[in-house]
Amino acid sequence: MSESSDIKVLGIDLGGTKILTAVANAEGEILSRDHSITPAEEGHEAVVKSILESVSRALDQARLTVADLLAVGLGVPGLSNPETGILFTSPHLPGWKDVPLRDIIEKELGRKVFLINDANAAALGELYFGAGRGARNLIYITVSTGIGGGIIIDGKIYTGSTGMAGEIGHMVVDDEGPPCDCGNRGCWEALVSGTALTREARRRVKEGAATSILGYAGGNIDGINAEAVHEAARAGDSLAKELIAQAAYYLGVGLSSLINIFNPEIVVIGGGLSNIGDMLLKPAFEEAGRRAYEQTYQAVHFARAELGRDSGVLGAAAFALRKMRE
Ligand SMILES: [Zn+2]
């Protein structure tokens, strides 16, 4: 993606709470961006309207019109099929069922639109413009309220037979582990995520554990979150350190499976929980090293995601660009 910066693409990152829209060139430089709120409770017509308004503001800001765009990439949360452009269902968009979102937006804008899962978009963003530049085989992992992922094989995103591959957060790492939102139990994200860390901390505090975590949560059990645990751990609190070590352990267990299965050259980790940094990631990588084949472990390099919240929007734009060139 190194030629002409005359090419303009538009990326849309539709989240359950926010819509991020950006105009970018083929080098991944963002020319304009617009943030707005997702009216998730108001149904898909309202969300479509908000997306279109956001697109128009982003274009105005870049002094462009829709006719200047080569194509549009649309990253969506939840289960979707990039071939048909249908968003089947999303835990973040209540009431949505089999919405042909790509075709709806394409008709409204009069430009070619490509739809992709948001975590897959973020993987492409990191591959083209972030920590994974130049890689052929990459696993992208975002650890935040849950775990999302994107699998790049031989330079291409792997989407599976019906577009749903890469749901690494629902890889089972403990068959008798805690229940997961998906209906299964012991999924990776039920053990390692902001939600899991918060749940465990609240449980231990309720049981009367001696800890300063509550103090970092305004004295209120319901105020305990991953940040409160992290702050307490940094101040030396032993329960907080234990909870982060436990999350790191399970993070490493899951990583070892991914490394053995895919033999990637790089694993890129992003998402809010990864901001805990070395306290979480270093022991996780070590645990993965104890479990994975030595040869696969030696072949892999771990990196923090570089694009932050732009990874999804840039990845969606890159996906559109790539599809237009195919
Ligand atoms: Zn699950």
Short mmCIF file of C-alpha atoms and ligand atoms in Angstrom, two decimals:
data_model
loop_
_atom_site.label_atom_id
_atom_site.label_comp_id
_atom_site.label_asym_id
_atom_site.label_seq_id
_atom_site.Cartn_x
_atom_site.Cartn_y
_atom_site.Cartn_z
CA MET A 1 0.00 0.00 0.00
CA SER A 2 2.68 2.45 -0.92
CA GLU A 3 1.48 4.22 -4.00
CA SER A 4 -0.52 7.35 -4.63
CA SER A 5 -1.83 9.35 -1.75
CA ASP A 6 -4.46 10.67 -4.19
CA ILE A 7 -6.54 7.62 -3.38
CA LYS A 8 -9.07 8.32 -0.64
CA VAL A 9 -10.98 5.68 1.25
CA LEU A 10 -13.41 6.00 4.07
CA GLY A 11 -13.42 3.75 7.10
CA ILE A 12 -16.31 3.37 9.51
CA ASP A 13 -15.90 1.66 12.86
CA LEU A 14 -19.38 0.94 14.18
CA GLY A 15 -19.26 0.13 17.88
CA GLY A 16 -22.00 -0.58 20.38
CA THR A 17 -21.50 2.85 21.97
CA LYS A 18 -19.54 4.89 19.39
CA ILE A 19 -19.26 5.40 15.67
CA LEU A 20 -15.81 6.43 14.45
CA THR A 21 -15.52 7.53 10.83
CA ALA A 22 -12.30 8.55 9.08
CA VAL A 23 -11.12 9.49 5.63
CA ALA A 24 -7.69 8.02 4.93
CA ASN A 25 -5.27 7.77 2.05
CA ALA A 26 -3.61 4.61 0.79
CA GLU A 27 -0.68 5.11 3.19
CA GLY A 28 -3.02 4.93 6.17
CA GLU A 29 -2.78 8.63 6.96
CA ILE A 30 -6.01 9.91 8.47
CA LEU A 31 -7.19 13.08 6.75
CA SER A 32 -10.26 13.64 8.90
CA ARG A 33 -12.20 11.86 11.58
CA ASP A 34 -15.58 12.08 13.20
CA HIS A 35 -16.80 10.57 16.47
CA SER A 36 -20.42 10.15 17.36
CA ILE A 37 -22.67 8.15 19.64
CA THR A 38 -24.36 4.94 18.44
CA PRO A 39 -28.10 5.17 19.09
CA ALA A 40 -27.98 1.40 19.73
CA GLU A 41 -31.33 1.21 21.50
CA GLU A 42 -33.19 2.94 18.66
CA GLY A 43 -32.86 0.19 16.06
CA HIS A 44 -30.96 -0.07 12.84
CA GLU A 45 -32.62 2.77 10.90
CA ALA A 46 -31.48 5.25 13.54
CA VAL A 47 -27.97 3.79 13.51
CA VAL A 48 -27.81 3.97 9.71
CA LYS A 49 -28.87 7.63 9.88
CA SER A 50 -26.11 8.34 12.44
CA ILE A 51 -23.53 6.57 10.26
CA LEU A 52 -24.51 8.67 7.22
CA GLU A 53 -24.35 11.90 9.22
CA SER A 54 -20.93 10.93 10.52
CA VAL A 55 -19.72 10.14 6.99
CA SER A 56 -20.92 13.51 5.77
CA ARG A 57 -19.14 15.37 8.60
CA ALA A 58 -15.90 13.45 7.98
CA LEU A 59 -16.09 14.28 4.24
CA ASP A 60 -16.81 17.97 4.91
CA GLN A 61 -13.88 18.16 7.26
CA ALA A 62 -11.57 16.70 4.59
CA ARG A 63 -13.17 19.01 1.97
CA LEU A 64 -14.16 16.02 -0.10
CA THR A 65 -17.37 14.62 -1.47
CA VAL A 66 -18.48 11.02 -1.61
CA ALA A 67 -17.49 10.98 -5.32
CA ASP A 68 -13.83 11.42 -4.27
CA LEU A 69 -13.86 8.11 -2.41
CA LEU A 70 -12.54 4.95 -4.01
CA ALA A 71 -14.60 2.84 -1.60
CA VAL A 72 -15.89 2.53 1.93
CA GLY A 73 -14.95 -0.05 4.58
CA LEU A 74 -17.42 -0.75 7.36
CA GLY A 75 -16.29 -2.50 10.54
CA VAL A 76 -19.13 -3.97 12.58
CA PRO A 77 -19.38 -5.55 16.04
CA GLY A 78 -20.79 -9.05 16.19
CA LEU A 79 -21.36 -11.95 13.83
CA SER A 80 -21.33 -10.95 10.20
CA ASN A 81 -20.50 -12.26 6.75
CA PRO A 82 -18.11 -10.15 4.66
CA GLU A 83 -19.21 -11.93 1.46
CA THR A 84 -22.92 -11.14 1.82
CA GLY A 85 -22.49 -7.94 3.86
CA ILE A 86 -25.03 -9.10 6.41
CA LEU A 87 -24.73 -8.41 10.12
CA PHE A 88 -26.43 -11.43 11.70
CA THR A 89 -26.48 -10.42 15.33
CA SER A 90 -24.48 -8.42 17.81
CA PRO A 91 -24.43 -8.39 21.60
CA HIS A 92 -23.84 -4.62 21.31
CA LEU A 93 -26.78 -3.86 19.00
CA PRO A 94 -29.90 -5.21 20.66
CA GLY A 95 -32.68 -6.40 18.35
CA TRP A 96 -30.54 -6.56 15.20
CA LYS A 97 -31.11 -9.68 13.18
CA ASP A 98 -29.77 -10.40 9.68
CA VAL A 99 -29.46 -6.73 8.70
CA PRO A 100 -28.05 -6.27 5.13
CA LEU A 101 -26.03 -3.32 6.38
CA ARG A 102 -23.52 -3.25 3.53
CA ASP A 103 -26.23 -2.94 0.88
CA ILE A 104 -28.14 -0.34 2.87
CA ILE A 105 -25.08 1.92 3.24
CA GLU A 106 -23.98 1.25 -0.35
CA LYS A 107 -27.38 2.37 -1.67
CA GLU A 108 -27.35 5.51 0.47
CA LEU A 109 -23.81 6.55 -0.42
CA GLY A 110 -23.66 5.36 -4.01
CA ARG A 111 -20.13 4.00 -3.38
CA LYS A 112 -18.87 0.45 -3.10
CA VAL A 113 -18.99 -0.66 0.54
CA PHE A 114 -17.18 -3.62 2.14
CA LEU A 115 -18.29 -4.98 5.48
CA ILE A 116 -15.96 -6.70 7.94
CA ASN A 117 -16.02 -7.77 11.59
CA ASP A 118 -14.50 -5.04 13.79
CA ALA A 119 -11.76 -7.21 15.32
CA ASN A 120 -10.81 -8.48 11.85
CA ALA A 121 -10.67 -4.86 10.70
CA ALA A 122 -8.38 -3.99 13.60
CA ALA A 123 -6.12 -6.92 12.68
CA LEU A 124 -5.83 -5.54 9.13
CA GLY A 125 -5.19 -2.05 10.49
CA GLU A 126 -2.24 -3.32 12.53
CA LEU A 127 -1.03 -5.45 9.59
CA TYR A 128 -0.98 -2.60 7.07
CA PHE A 129 -0.25 0.44 9.21
CA GLY A 130 0.68 -0.65 12.75
CA ALA A 131 2.75 -3.14 14.74
CA GLY A 132 2.36 -5.91 12.15
CA ARG A 133 3.65 -4.07 9.07
CA GLY A 134 5.24 -6.51 6.65
CA ALA A 135 4.05 -9.65 8.43
CA ARG A 136 2.53 -12.59 6.53
CA ASN A 137 1.14 -14.54 9.48
CA LEU A 138 -0.27 -12.53 12.32
CA ILE A 139 -2.70 -13.01 15.17
CA TYR A 140 -4.32 -9.87 16.51
CA ILE A 141 -5.87 -10.00 19.96
CA THR A 142 -7.87 -7.27 21.63
CA VAL A 143 -8.49 -7.74 25.33
CA SER A 144 -11.05 -5.31 26.70
CA THR A 145 -14.53 -6.10 28.02
CA GLY A 146 -14.18 -9.38 26.09
CA ILE A 147 -11.53 -10.81 23.76
CA GLY A 148 -11.72 -10.29 20.03
CA GLY A 149 -9.30 -11.44 17.40
CA GLY A 150 -8.25 -11.47 13.82
CA ILE A 151 -6.24 -14.14 12.06
CA ILE A 152 -4.02 -13.19 9.13
CA ILE A 153 -2.74 -16.14 7.09
CA ASP A 154 -0.36 -15.53 4.18
CA GLY A 155 -1.20 -11.83 4.24
CA LYS A 156 -4.97 -12.28 4.13
CA ILE A 157 -7.59 -12.13 6.82
CA TYR A 158 -9.01 -15.56 7.49
CA THR A 159 -12.81 -15.30 7.77
CA GLY A 160 -13.82 -18.98 7.58
CA SER A 161 -16.67 -20.57 5.63
CA THR A 162 -19.40 -18.16 6.75
CA GLY A 163 -17.35 -15.18 7.83
CA MET A 164 -17.21 -15.90 11.52
CA ALA A 165 -13.67 -17.15 12.05
CA GLY A 166 -11.47 -15.47 14.62
CA GLU A 167 -13.81 -15.68 17.61
CA ILE A 168 -10.80 -16.50 19.75
CA GLY A 169 -12.43 -15.10 22.88
CA HIS A 170 -14.66 -18.15 22.91
CA MET A 171 -11.86 -20.69 22.82
CA VAL A 172 -12.43 -22.82 25.91
CA VAL A 173 -9.45 -22.80 28.25
CA ASP A 174 -11.15 -24.23 31.35
CA ASP A 175 -14.04 -26.62 30.74
CA GLU A 176 -15.45 -25.98 34.20
CA GLY A 177 -14.67 -22.29 34.21
CA PRO A 178 -17.06 -19.37 34.73
CA PRO A 179 -20.11 -18.95 32.47
CA CYS A 180 -19.62 -16.86 29.34
CA ASP A 181 -22.07 -14.50 27.62
CA CYS A 182 -22.10 -16.87 24.63
CA GLY A 183 -23.77 -19.60 26.71
CA ASN A 184 -20.67 -21.77 27.05
CA ARG A 185 -18.40 -21.84 30.08
CA GLY A 186 -14.69 -21.34 30.65
CA CYS A 187 -14.19 -19.35 27.44
CA TRP A 188 -10.96 -17.36 27.24
CA GLU A 189 -12.76 -14.03 27.68
CA ALA A 190 -14.66 -15.36 30.70
CA LEU A 191 -11.25 -15.79 32.35
CA VAL A 192 -9.23 -12.90 30.90
CA SER A 193 -11.00 -9.59 30.24
CA GLY A 194 -11.92 -6.39 31.99
CA THR A 195 -15.24 -8.04 32.82
CA ALA A 196 -13.59 -11.14 34.30
CA LEU A 197 -11.09 -9.13 36.34
CA THR A 198 -13.88 -6.94 37.69
CA ARG A 199 -16.05 -9.96 38.53
CA GLU A 200 -13.24 -11.73 40.41
CA ALA A 201 -12.22 -8.59 42.32
CA ARG A 202 -15.80 -7.88 43.40
CA ARG A 203 -16.28 -11.49 44.47
CA ARG A 204 -13.13 -11.52 46.59
CA VAL A 205 -13.96 -8.16 48.19
CA LYS A 206 -17.47 -9.40 49.01
CA GLU A 207 -15.90 -12.44 50.65
CA GLY A 208 -14.02 -10.04 52.90
CA ALA A 209 -10.51 -10.25 51.42
CA ALA A 210 -7.99 -7.79 52.87
CA THR A 211 -7.25 -5.41 50.01
CA SER A 212 -6.96 -1.76 49.12
CA ILE A 213 -8.89 -2.26 45.83
CA LEU A 214 -12.07 -0.85 47.34
CA GLY A 215 -10.23 2.37 48.14
CA TYR A 216 -9.45 2.81 44.43
CA ALA A 217 -13.13 2.31 43.62
CA GLY A 218 -14.55 5.09 45.76
CA GLY A 219 -15.34 2.66 48.58
CA ASN A 220 -18.11 1.08 46.53
CA ILE A 221 -18.03 -2.59 45.48
CA ASP A 222 -19.98 -1.82 42.31
CA GLY A 223 -17.39 0.82 41.48
CA ILE A 224 -14.62 -1.80 41.26
CA ASN A 225 -13.30 -2.12 37.72
CA ALA A 226 -10.13 -3.22 35.98
CA GLU A 227 -8.51 0.20 36.46
CA ALA A 228 -9.08 0.04 40.24
CA VAL A 229 -7.45 -3.40 40.35
CA HIS A 230 -4.54 -2.18 38.26
CA GLU A 231 -3.99 0.89 40.44
CA ALA A 232 -4.11 -1.19 43.62
CA ALA A 233 -1.64 -3.67 42.11
CA ARG A 234 0.76 -0.86 41.19
CA ALA A 235 0.61 0.31 44.78
CA GLY A 236 1.59 -3.22 45.88
CA ASP A 237 -1.77 -4.64 46.94
CA SER A 238 -1.32 -8.40 47.13
CA LEU A 239 -4.87 -9.41 46.11
CA ALA A 240 -4.77 -7.07 43.10
CA LYS A 241 -1.40 -8.53 42.08
CA GLU A 242 -2.77 -12.04 42.52
CA LEU A 243 -5.81 -11.28 40.32
CA ILE A 244 -3.64 -9.83 37.55
CA ALA A 245 -1.27 -12.80 37.81
CA GLN A 246 -4.26 -15.12 37.42
CA ALA A 247 -5.44 -13.22 34.33
CA ALA A 248 -1.89 -13.37 32.96
CA TYR A 249 -1.80 -17.11 33.53
CA TYR A 250 -4.97 -17.71 31.50
CA LEU A 251 -3.87 -15.23 28.87
CA GLY A 252 -0.71 -17.32 28.45
CA VAL A 253 -2.68 -20.59 28.34
CA GLY A 254 -4.78 -19.30 25.44
CA LEU A 255 -1.80 -17.77 23.66
CA SER A 256 0.04 -21.09 23.69
CA SER A 257 -2.87 -22.75 21.82
CA LEU A 258 -3.01 -20.00 19.20
CA ILE A 259 0.75 -20.13 18.68
CA ASN A 260 0.71 -23.90 18.26
CA ILE A 261 -2.26 -23.86 15.90
CA PHE A 262 -1.25 -20.98 13.66
CA ASN A 263 2.54 -20.72 14.03
CA PRO A 264 2.37 -16.92 13.53
CA GLU A 265 5.43 -14.72 13.19
CA ILE A 266 3.81 -12.03 15.30
CA VAL A 267 1.06 -11.74 17.90
CA VAL A 268 -0.22 -8.19 18.30
CA ILE A 269 -2.07 -7.43 21.52
CA GLY A 270 -4.32 -4.41 21.99
CA GLY A 271 -7.44 -3.44 23.90
CA GLY A 272 -7.95 -1.64 27.20
CA LEU A 273 -6.77 -4.43 29.47
CA SER A 274 -3.45 -4.67 27.63
CA ASN A 275 -2.72 -1.18 28.97
CA ILE A 276 -1.84 -2.92 32.25
CA GLY A 277 1.36 -3.60 30.33
CA ASP A 278 4.25 -5.75 31.52
CA MET A 279 2.55 -6.75 34.78
CA LEU A 280 0.01 -8.66 32.67
CA LEU A 281 1.80 -9.36 29.41
CA LYS A 282 5.25 -10.48 30.55
CA PRO A 283 4.02 -13.39 32.72
CA ALA A 284 1.46 -14.25 30.02
CA PHE A 285 4.18 -14.58 27.36
CA GLU A 286 6.26 -16.65 29.79
CA GLU A 287 3.33 -18.96 30.47
CA ALA A 288 2.78 -19.35 26.73
CA GLY A 289 6.47 -20.22 26.44
CA ARG A 290 6.15 -22.99 29.02
CA ARG A 291 3.24 -24.53 27.11
CA ALA A 292 3.78 -24.01 23.39
CA TYR A 293 6.16 -26.04 21.26
CA GLU A 294 9.61 -24.57 21.64
CA GLN A 295 9.92 -24.16 17.87
CA THR A 296 6.62 -22.29 17.47
CA TYR A 297 7.38 -20.13 20.50
CA GLN A 298 10.82 -19.21 19.20
CA ALA A 299 9.33 -18.23 15.86
CA VAL A 300 6.85 -15.76 17.34
CA HIS A 301 7.34 -12.15 18.29
CA PHE A 302 4.92 -10.39 20.65
CA ALA A 303 4.04 -6.75 20.14
CA ARG A 304 1.67 -4.19 21.59
CA ALA A 305 -0.86 -2.75 19.14
CA GLU A 306 0.25 0.64 17.81
CA LEU A 307 -2.87 2.21 16.38
CA GLY A 308 -5.01 2.40 19.51
CA ARG A 309 -8.60 3.25 18.72
CA ASP A 310 -7.76 3.99 15.07
CA SER A 311 -6.96 0.35 14.32
CA GLY A 312 -10.58 -0.52 13.44
CA VAL A 313 -11.29 2.46 11.26
CA LEU A 314 -7.96 2.22 9.42
CA GLY A 315 -8.38 -1.52 9.02
CA ALA A 316 -11.87 -1.11 7.56
CA ALA A 317 -10.47 1.45 5.11
CA ALA A 318 -7.56 -0.86 4.24
CA PHE A 319 -9.96 -3.76 3.71
CA ALA A 320 -11.97 -1.69 1.21
CA LEU A 321 -8.79 -0.65 -0.59
CA ARG A 322 -7.57 -4.21 -0.77
CA LYS A 323 -10.92 -5.49 -2.05
CA MET A 324 -10.99 -2.85 -4.79
CA ARG A 325 -7.57 -3.99 -5.96
CA GLU A 326 -8.50 -7.67 -6.08
ZN ZN B 1 -17.92 -17.70 25.19
#
